[in-house]
XYZ file of N, CA, C and O in Angstrom:
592
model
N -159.548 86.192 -37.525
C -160.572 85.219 -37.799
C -161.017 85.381 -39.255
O -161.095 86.473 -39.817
N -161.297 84.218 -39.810
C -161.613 84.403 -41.212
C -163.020 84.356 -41.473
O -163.920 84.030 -40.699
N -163.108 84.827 -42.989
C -165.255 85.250 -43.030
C -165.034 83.846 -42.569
O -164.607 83.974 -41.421
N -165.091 82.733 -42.820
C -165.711 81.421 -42.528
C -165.733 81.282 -41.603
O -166.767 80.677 -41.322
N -164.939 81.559 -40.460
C -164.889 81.344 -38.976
C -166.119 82.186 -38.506
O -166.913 81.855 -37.626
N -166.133 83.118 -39.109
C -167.051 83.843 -38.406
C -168.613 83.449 -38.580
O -169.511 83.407 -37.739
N -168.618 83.243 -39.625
C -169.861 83.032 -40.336
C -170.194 81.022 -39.373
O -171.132 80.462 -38.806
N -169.343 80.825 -39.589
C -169.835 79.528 -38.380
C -169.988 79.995 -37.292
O -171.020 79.468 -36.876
N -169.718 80.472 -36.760
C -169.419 80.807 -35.317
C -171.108 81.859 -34.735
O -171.748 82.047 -33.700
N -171.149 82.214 -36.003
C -172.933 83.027 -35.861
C -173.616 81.890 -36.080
O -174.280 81.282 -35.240
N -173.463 81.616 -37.151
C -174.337 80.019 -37.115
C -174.952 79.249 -35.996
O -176.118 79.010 -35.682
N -173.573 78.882 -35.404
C -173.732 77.965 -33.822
C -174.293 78.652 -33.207
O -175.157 78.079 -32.543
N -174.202 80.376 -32.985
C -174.975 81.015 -31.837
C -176.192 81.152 -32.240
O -176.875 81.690 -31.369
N -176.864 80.853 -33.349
C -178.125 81.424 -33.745
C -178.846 79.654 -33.816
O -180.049 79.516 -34.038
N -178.102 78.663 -33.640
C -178.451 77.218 -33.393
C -178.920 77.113 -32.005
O -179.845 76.679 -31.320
N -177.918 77.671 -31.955
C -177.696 77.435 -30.024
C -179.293 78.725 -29.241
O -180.288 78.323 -28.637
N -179.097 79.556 -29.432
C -179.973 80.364 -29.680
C -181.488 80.089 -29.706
O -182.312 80.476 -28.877
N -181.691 79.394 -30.745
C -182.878 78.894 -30.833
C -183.538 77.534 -30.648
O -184.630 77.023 -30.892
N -182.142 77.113 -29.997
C -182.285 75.331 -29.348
C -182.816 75.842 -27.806
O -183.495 75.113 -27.084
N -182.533 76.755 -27.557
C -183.031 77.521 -25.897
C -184.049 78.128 -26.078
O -184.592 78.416 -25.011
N -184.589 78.473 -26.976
C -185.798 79.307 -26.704
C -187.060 78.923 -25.892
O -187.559 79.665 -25.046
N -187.712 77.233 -26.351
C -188.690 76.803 -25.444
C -187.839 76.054 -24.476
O -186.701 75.656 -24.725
N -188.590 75.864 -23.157
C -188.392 74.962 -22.212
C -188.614 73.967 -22.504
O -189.500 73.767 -23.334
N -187.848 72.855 -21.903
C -187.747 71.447 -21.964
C -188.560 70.548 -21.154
O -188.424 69.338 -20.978
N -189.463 71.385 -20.674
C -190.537 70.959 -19.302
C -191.826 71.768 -19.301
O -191.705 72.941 -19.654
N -192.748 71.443 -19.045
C -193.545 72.197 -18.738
C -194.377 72.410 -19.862
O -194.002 71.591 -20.700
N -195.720 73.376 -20.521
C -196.355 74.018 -21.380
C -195.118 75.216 -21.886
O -194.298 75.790 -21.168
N -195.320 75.333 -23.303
C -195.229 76.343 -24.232
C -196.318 77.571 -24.196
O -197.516 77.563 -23.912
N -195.175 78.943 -24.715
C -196.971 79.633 -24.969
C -197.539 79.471 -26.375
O -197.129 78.880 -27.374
N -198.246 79.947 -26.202
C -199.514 79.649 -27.499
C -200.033 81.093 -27.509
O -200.397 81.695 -26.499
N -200.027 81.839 -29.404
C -200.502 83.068 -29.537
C -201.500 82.444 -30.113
O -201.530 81.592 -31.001
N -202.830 83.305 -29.114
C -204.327 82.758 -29.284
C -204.413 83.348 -30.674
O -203.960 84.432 -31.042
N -205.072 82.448 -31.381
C -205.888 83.310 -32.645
C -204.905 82.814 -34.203
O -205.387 82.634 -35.321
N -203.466 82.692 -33.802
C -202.325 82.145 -34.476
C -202.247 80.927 -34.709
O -202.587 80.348 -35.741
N -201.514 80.211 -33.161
C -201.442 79.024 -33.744
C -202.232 78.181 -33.850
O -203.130 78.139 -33.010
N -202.187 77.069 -35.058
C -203.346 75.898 -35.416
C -203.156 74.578 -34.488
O -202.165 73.854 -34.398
N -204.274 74.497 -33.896
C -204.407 73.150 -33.646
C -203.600 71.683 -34.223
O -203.727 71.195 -35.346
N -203.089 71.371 -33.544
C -202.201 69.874 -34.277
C -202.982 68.835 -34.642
O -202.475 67.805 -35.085
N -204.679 69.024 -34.458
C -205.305 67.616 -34.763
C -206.094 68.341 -35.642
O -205.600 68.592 -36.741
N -206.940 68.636 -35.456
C -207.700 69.771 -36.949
C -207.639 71.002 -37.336
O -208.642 71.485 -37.862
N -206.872 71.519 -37.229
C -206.035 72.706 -37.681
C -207.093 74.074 -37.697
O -207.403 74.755 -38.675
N -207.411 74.188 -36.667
C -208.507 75.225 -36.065
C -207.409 75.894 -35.788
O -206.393 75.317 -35.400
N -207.506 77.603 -36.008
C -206.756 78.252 -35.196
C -207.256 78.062 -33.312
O -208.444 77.802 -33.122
N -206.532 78.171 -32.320
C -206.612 78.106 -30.866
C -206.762 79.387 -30.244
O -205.835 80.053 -29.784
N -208.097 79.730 -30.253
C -208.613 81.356 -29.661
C -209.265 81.180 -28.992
O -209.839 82.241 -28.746
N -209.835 79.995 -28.119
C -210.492 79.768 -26.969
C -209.589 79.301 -25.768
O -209.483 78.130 -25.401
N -208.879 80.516 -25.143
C -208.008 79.759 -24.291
C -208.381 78.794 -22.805
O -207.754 78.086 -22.016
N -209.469 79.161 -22.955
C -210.324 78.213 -21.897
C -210.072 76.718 -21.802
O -209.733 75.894 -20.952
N -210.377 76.763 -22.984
C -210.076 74.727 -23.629
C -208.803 74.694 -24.227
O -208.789 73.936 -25.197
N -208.057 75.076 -24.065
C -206.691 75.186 -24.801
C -206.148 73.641 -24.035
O -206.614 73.374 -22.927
N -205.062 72.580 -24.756
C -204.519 71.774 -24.421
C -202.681 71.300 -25.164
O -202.245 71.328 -26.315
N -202.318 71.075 -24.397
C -200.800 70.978 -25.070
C -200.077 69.249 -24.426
O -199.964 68.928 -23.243
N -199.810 68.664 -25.278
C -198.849 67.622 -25.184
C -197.582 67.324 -25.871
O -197.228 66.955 -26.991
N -196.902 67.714 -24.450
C -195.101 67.190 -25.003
C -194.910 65.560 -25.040
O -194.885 64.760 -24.104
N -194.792 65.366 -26.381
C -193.546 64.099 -26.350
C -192.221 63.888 -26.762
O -191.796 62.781 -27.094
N -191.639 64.791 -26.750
C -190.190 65.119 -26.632
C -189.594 66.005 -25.884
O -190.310 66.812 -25.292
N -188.051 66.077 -25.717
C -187.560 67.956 -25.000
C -187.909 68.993 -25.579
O -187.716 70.093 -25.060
N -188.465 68.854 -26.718
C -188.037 70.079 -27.488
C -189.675 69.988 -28.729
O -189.660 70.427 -29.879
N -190.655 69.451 -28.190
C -191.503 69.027 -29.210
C -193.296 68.854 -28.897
O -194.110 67.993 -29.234
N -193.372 69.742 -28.335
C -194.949 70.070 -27.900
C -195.826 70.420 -28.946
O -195.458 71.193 -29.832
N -197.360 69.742 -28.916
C -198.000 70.021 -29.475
C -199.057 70.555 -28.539
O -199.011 70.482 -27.311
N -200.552 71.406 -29.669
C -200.825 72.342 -29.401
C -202.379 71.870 -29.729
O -202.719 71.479 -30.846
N -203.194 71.955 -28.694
C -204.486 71.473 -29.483
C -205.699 72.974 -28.694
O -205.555 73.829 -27.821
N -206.840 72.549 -29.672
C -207.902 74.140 -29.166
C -209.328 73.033 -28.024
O -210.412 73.309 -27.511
N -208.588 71.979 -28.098
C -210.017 71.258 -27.411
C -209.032 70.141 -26.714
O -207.921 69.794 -27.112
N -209.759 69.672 -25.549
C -209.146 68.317 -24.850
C -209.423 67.092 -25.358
O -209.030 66.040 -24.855
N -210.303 67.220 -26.662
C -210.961 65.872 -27.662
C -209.706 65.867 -28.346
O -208.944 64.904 -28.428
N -209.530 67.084 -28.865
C -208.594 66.988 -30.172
C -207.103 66.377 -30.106
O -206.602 65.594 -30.912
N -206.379 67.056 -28.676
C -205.502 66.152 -28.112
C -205.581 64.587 -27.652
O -204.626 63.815 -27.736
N -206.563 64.326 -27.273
C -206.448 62.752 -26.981
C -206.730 62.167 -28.327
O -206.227 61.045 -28.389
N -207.329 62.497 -29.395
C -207.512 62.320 -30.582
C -205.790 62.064 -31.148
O -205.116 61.143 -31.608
N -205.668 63.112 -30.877
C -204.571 63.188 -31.929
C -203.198 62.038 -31.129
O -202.323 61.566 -31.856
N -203.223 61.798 -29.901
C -203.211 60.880 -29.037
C -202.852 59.410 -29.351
O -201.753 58.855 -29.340
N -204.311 58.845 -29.688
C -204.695 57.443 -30.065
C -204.034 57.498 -31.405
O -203.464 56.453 -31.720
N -203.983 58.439 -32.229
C -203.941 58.104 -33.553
C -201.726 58.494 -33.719
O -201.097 59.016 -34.640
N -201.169 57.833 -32.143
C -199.952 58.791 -32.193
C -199.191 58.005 -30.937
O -198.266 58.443 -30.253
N -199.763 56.893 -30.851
C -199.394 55.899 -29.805
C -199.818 55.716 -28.377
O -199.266 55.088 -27.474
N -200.822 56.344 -28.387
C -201.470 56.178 -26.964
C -200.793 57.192 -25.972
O -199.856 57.954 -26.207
N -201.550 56.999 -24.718
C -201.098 57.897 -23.836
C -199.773 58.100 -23.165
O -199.316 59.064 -22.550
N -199.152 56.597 -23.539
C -198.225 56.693 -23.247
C -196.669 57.381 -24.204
O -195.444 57.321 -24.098
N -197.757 58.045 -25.169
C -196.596 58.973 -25.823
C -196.581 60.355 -25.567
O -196.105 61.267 -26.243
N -197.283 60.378 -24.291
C -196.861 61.747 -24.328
C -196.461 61.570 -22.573
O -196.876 60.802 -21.706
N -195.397 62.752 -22.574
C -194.383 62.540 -21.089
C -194.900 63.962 -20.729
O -194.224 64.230 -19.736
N -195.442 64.675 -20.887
C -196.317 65.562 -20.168
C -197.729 65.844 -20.998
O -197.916 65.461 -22.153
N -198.861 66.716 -20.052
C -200.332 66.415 -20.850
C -200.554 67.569 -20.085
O -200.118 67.454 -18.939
N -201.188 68.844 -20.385
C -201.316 70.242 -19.736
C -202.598 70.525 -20.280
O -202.650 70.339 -21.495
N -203.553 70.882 -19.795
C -204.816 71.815 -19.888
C -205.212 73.215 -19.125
O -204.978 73.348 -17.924
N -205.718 74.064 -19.766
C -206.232 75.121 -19.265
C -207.293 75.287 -18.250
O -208.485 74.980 -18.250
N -206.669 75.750 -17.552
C -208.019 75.664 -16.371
C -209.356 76.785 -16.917
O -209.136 77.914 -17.356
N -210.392 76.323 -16.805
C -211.039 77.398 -17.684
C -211.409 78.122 -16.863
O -211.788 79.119 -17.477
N -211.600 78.327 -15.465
C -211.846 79.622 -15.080
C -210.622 80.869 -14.141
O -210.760 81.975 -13.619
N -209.423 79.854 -14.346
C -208.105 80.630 -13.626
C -207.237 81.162 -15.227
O -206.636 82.220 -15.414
N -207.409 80.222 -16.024
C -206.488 80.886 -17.346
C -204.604 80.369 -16.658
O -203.609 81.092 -16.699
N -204.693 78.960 -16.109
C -203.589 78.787 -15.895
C -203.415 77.217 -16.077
O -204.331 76.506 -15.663
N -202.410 76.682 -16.610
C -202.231 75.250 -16.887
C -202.335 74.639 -15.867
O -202.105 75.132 -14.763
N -202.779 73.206 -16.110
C -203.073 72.268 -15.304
C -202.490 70.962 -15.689
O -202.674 70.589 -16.847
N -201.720 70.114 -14.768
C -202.022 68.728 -15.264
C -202.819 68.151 -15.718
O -203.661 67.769 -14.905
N -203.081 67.701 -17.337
C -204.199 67.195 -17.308
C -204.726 65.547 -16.536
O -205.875 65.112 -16.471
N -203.681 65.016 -16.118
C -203.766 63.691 -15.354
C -204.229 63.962 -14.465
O -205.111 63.175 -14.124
N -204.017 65.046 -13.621
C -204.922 65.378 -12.155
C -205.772 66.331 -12.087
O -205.924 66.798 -10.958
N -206.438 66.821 -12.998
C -207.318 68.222 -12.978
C -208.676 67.514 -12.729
O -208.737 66.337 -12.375
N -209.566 68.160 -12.898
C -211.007 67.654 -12.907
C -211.754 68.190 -13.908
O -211.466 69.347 -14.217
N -212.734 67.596 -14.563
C -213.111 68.101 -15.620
C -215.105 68.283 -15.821
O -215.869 67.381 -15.479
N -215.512 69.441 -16.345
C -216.335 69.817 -16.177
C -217.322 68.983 -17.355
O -216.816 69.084 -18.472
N -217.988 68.573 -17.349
C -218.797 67.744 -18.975
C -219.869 68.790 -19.038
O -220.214 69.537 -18.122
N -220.445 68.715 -20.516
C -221.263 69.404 -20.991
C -221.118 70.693 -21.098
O -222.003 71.477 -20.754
N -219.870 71.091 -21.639
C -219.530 72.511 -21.640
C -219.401 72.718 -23.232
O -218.809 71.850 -23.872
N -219.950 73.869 -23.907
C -219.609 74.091 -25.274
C -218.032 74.407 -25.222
O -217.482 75.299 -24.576
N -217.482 73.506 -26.015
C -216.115 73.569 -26.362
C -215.611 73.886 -27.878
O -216.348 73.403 -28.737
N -214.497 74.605 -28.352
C -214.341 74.697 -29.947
C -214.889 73.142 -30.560
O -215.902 73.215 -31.256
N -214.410 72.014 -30.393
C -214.740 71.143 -31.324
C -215.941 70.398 -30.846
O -216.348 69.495 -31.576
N -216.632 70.664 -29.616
C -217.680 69.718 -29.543
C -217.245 68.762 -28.915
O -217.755 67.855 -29.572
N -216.545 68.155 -27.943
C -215.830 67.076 -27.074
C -216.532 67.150 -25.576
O -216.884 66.193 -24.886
N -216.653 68.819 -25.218
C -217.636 68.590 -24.137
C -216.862 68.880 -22.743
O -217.632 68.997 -21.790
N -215.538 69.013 -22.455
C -214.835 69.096 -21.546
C -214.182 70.006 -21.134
O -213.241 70.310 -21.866
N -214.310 70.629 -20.160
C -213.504 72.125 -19.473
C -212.913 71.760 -18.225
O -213.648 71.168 -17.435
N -211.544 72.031 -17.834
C -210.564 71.862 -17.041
C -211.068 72.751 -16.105
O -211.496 73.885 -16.324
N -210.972 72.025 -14.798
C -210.557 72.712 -13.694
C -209.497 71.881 -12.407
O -209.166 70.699 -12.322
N -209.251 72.778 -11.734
C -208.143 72.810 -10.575
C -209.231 71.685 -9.800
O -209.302 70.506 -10.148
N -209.690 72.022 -9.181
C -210.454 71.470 -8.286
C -212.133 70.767 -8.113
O -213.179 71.415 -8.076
N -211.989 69.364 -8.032
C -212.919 68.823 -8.222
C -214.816 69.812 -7.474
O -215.007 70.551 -6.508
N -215.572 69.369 -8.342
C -216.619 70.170 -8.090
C -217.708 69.116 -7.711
O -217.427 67.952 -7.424
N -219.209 69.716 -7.738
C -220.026 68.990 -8.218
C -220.648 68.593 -9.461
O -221.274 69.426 -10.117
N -220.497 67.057 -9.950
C -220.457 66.865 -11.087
C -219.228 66.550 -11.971
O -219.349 65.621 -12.770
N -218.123 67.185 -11.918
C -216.973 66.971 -12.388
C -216.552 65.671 -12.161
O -216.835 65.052 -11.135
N -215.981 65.292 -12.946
C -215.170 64.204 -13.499
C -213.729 63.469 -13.250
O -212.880 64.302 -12.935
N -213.417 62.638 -13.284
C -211.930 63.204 -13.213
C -210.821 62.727 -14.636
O -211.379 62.087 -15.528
N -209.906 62.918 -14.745
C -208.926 62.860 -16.299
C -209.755 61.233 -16.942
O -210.398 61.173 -17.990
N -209.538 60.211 -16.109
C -209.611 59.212 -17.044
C -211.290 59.005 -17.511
O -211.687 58.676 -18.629
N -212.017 59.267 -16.451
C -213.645 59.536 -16.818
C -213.818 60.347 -18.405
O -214.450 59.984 -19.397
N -212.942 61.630 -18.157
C -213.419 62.192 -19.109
C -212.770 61.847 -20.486
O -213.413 61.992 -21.525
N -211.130 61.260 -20.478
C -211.127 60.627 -21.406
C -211.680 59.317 -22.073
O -211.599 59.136 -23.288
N -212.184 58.515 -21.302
C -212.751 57.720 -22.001
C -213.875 57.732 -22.758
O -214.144 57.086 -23.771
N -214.654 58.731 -22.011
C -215.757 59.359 -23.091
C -215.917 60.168 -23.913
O -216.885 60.496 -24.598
N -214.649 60.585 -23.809
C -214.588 61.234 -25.437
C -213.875 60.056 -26.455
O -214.281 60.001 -27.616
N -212.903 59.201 -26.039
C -212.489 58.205 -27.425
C -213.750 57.582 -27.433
O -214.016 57.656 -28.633
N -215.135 56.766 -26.669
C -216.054 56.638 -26.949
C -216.878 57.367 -28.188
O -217.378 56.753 -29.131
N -216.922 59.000 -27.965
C -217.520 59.867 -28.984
C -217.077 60.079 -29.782
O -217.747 60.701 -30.606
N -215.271 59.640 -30.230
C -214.778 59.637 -31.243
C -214.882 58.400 -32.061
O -214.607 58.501 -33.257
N -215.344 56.915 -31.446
C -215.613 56.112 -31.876
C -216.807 55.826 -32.539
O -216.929 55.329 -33.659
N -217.958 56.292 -31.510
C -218.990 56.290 -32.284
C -219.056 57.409 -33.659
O -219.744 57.138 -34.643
N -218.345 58.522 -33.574
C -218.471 59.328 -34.765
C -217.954 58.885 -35.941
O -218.429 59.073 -37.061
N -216.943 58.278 -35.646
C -216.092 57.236 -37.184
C -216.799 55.831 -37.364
O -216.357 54.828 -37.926
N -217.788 55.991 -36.854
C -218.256 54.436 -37.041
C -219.758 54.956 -37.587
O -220.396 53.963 -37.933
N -220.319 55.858 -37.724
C -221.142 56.236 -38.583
C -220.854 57.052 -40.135
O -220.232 58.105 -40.272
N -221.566 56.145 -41.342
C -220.712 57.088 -42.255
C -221.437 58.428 -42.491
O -222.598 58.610 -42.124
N -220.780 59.247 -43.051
C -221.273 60.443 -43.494
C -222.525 61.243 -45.106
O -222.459 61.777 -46.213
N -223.072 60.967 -44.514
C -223.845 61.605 -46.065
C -222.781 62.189 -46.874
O -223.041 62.689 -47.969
């Protein structure tokens, strides 16, 4: 085999290699404290509110709040661009659909959105589309006031 053969041949395995590393389904992990948020570039150290949306096989994003993802959302083709939507359950520390979870309002969250995931509907809780609509509401009214 010649250097060139070889030297391709590592290539492809180190392609191949790292075309497998994340899953093609499901949530990614996330090193708390590391990675930045995809909508305001907060590092993500509150894994409570942690949120992730895939819209590709191979192409998940990573948000520290459930505002910041639907944010980043609207401004990214609507909901219907993303083919999976995962939240942290905040008191199990385990992903959730965010389409079917239930959601807690009035919870201090990293960005101020107000929303904490849970498994199972409570008293008071919400459910996915309740709570999204009132946050693009609070994102509306916030861009529609200007800023000193």
């Amino acid at each position: 085999m010649t250097r060139y053969a070889v030297r391709a041949a590592a290539f492809a395995l180190l392609v191949l290699a790292s075309a497998c590393s994340e899953p093609t389904s499901g949530p990614v992990r996330i090193v708390w404290g590391r990675h930045a948020c995809d909508h305001c570039a907060m590092a993500i150290s509150e894994q409570a509110f942690a949120a992730e949306v895939r819209v590709g096989p191979r192409e998940v994003m990573r948000f520290d709040d459930l505002g910041c993802a639907l944010a980043w959302l609207e401004s990214n083709g609507g909901a219907a661009a993303a083919s999976e939507f995962w939240v942290m359950d905040q008191d199990r520390g385990e992903w959730l659909d965010a389409r079917g979870a239930s959601f807690r309002p009035d919870q201090r969250t990293p960005m101020a959105y107000g929303f904490g995931a849970i498994r199972d509907a409570e008293s008071g809780s919400v459910d996915f589309e309740t709570a999204r609509r009132t946050i693009l509401e609070r994102i509306r009214d916030r861009n529609s006031h200007p800023r000193p």
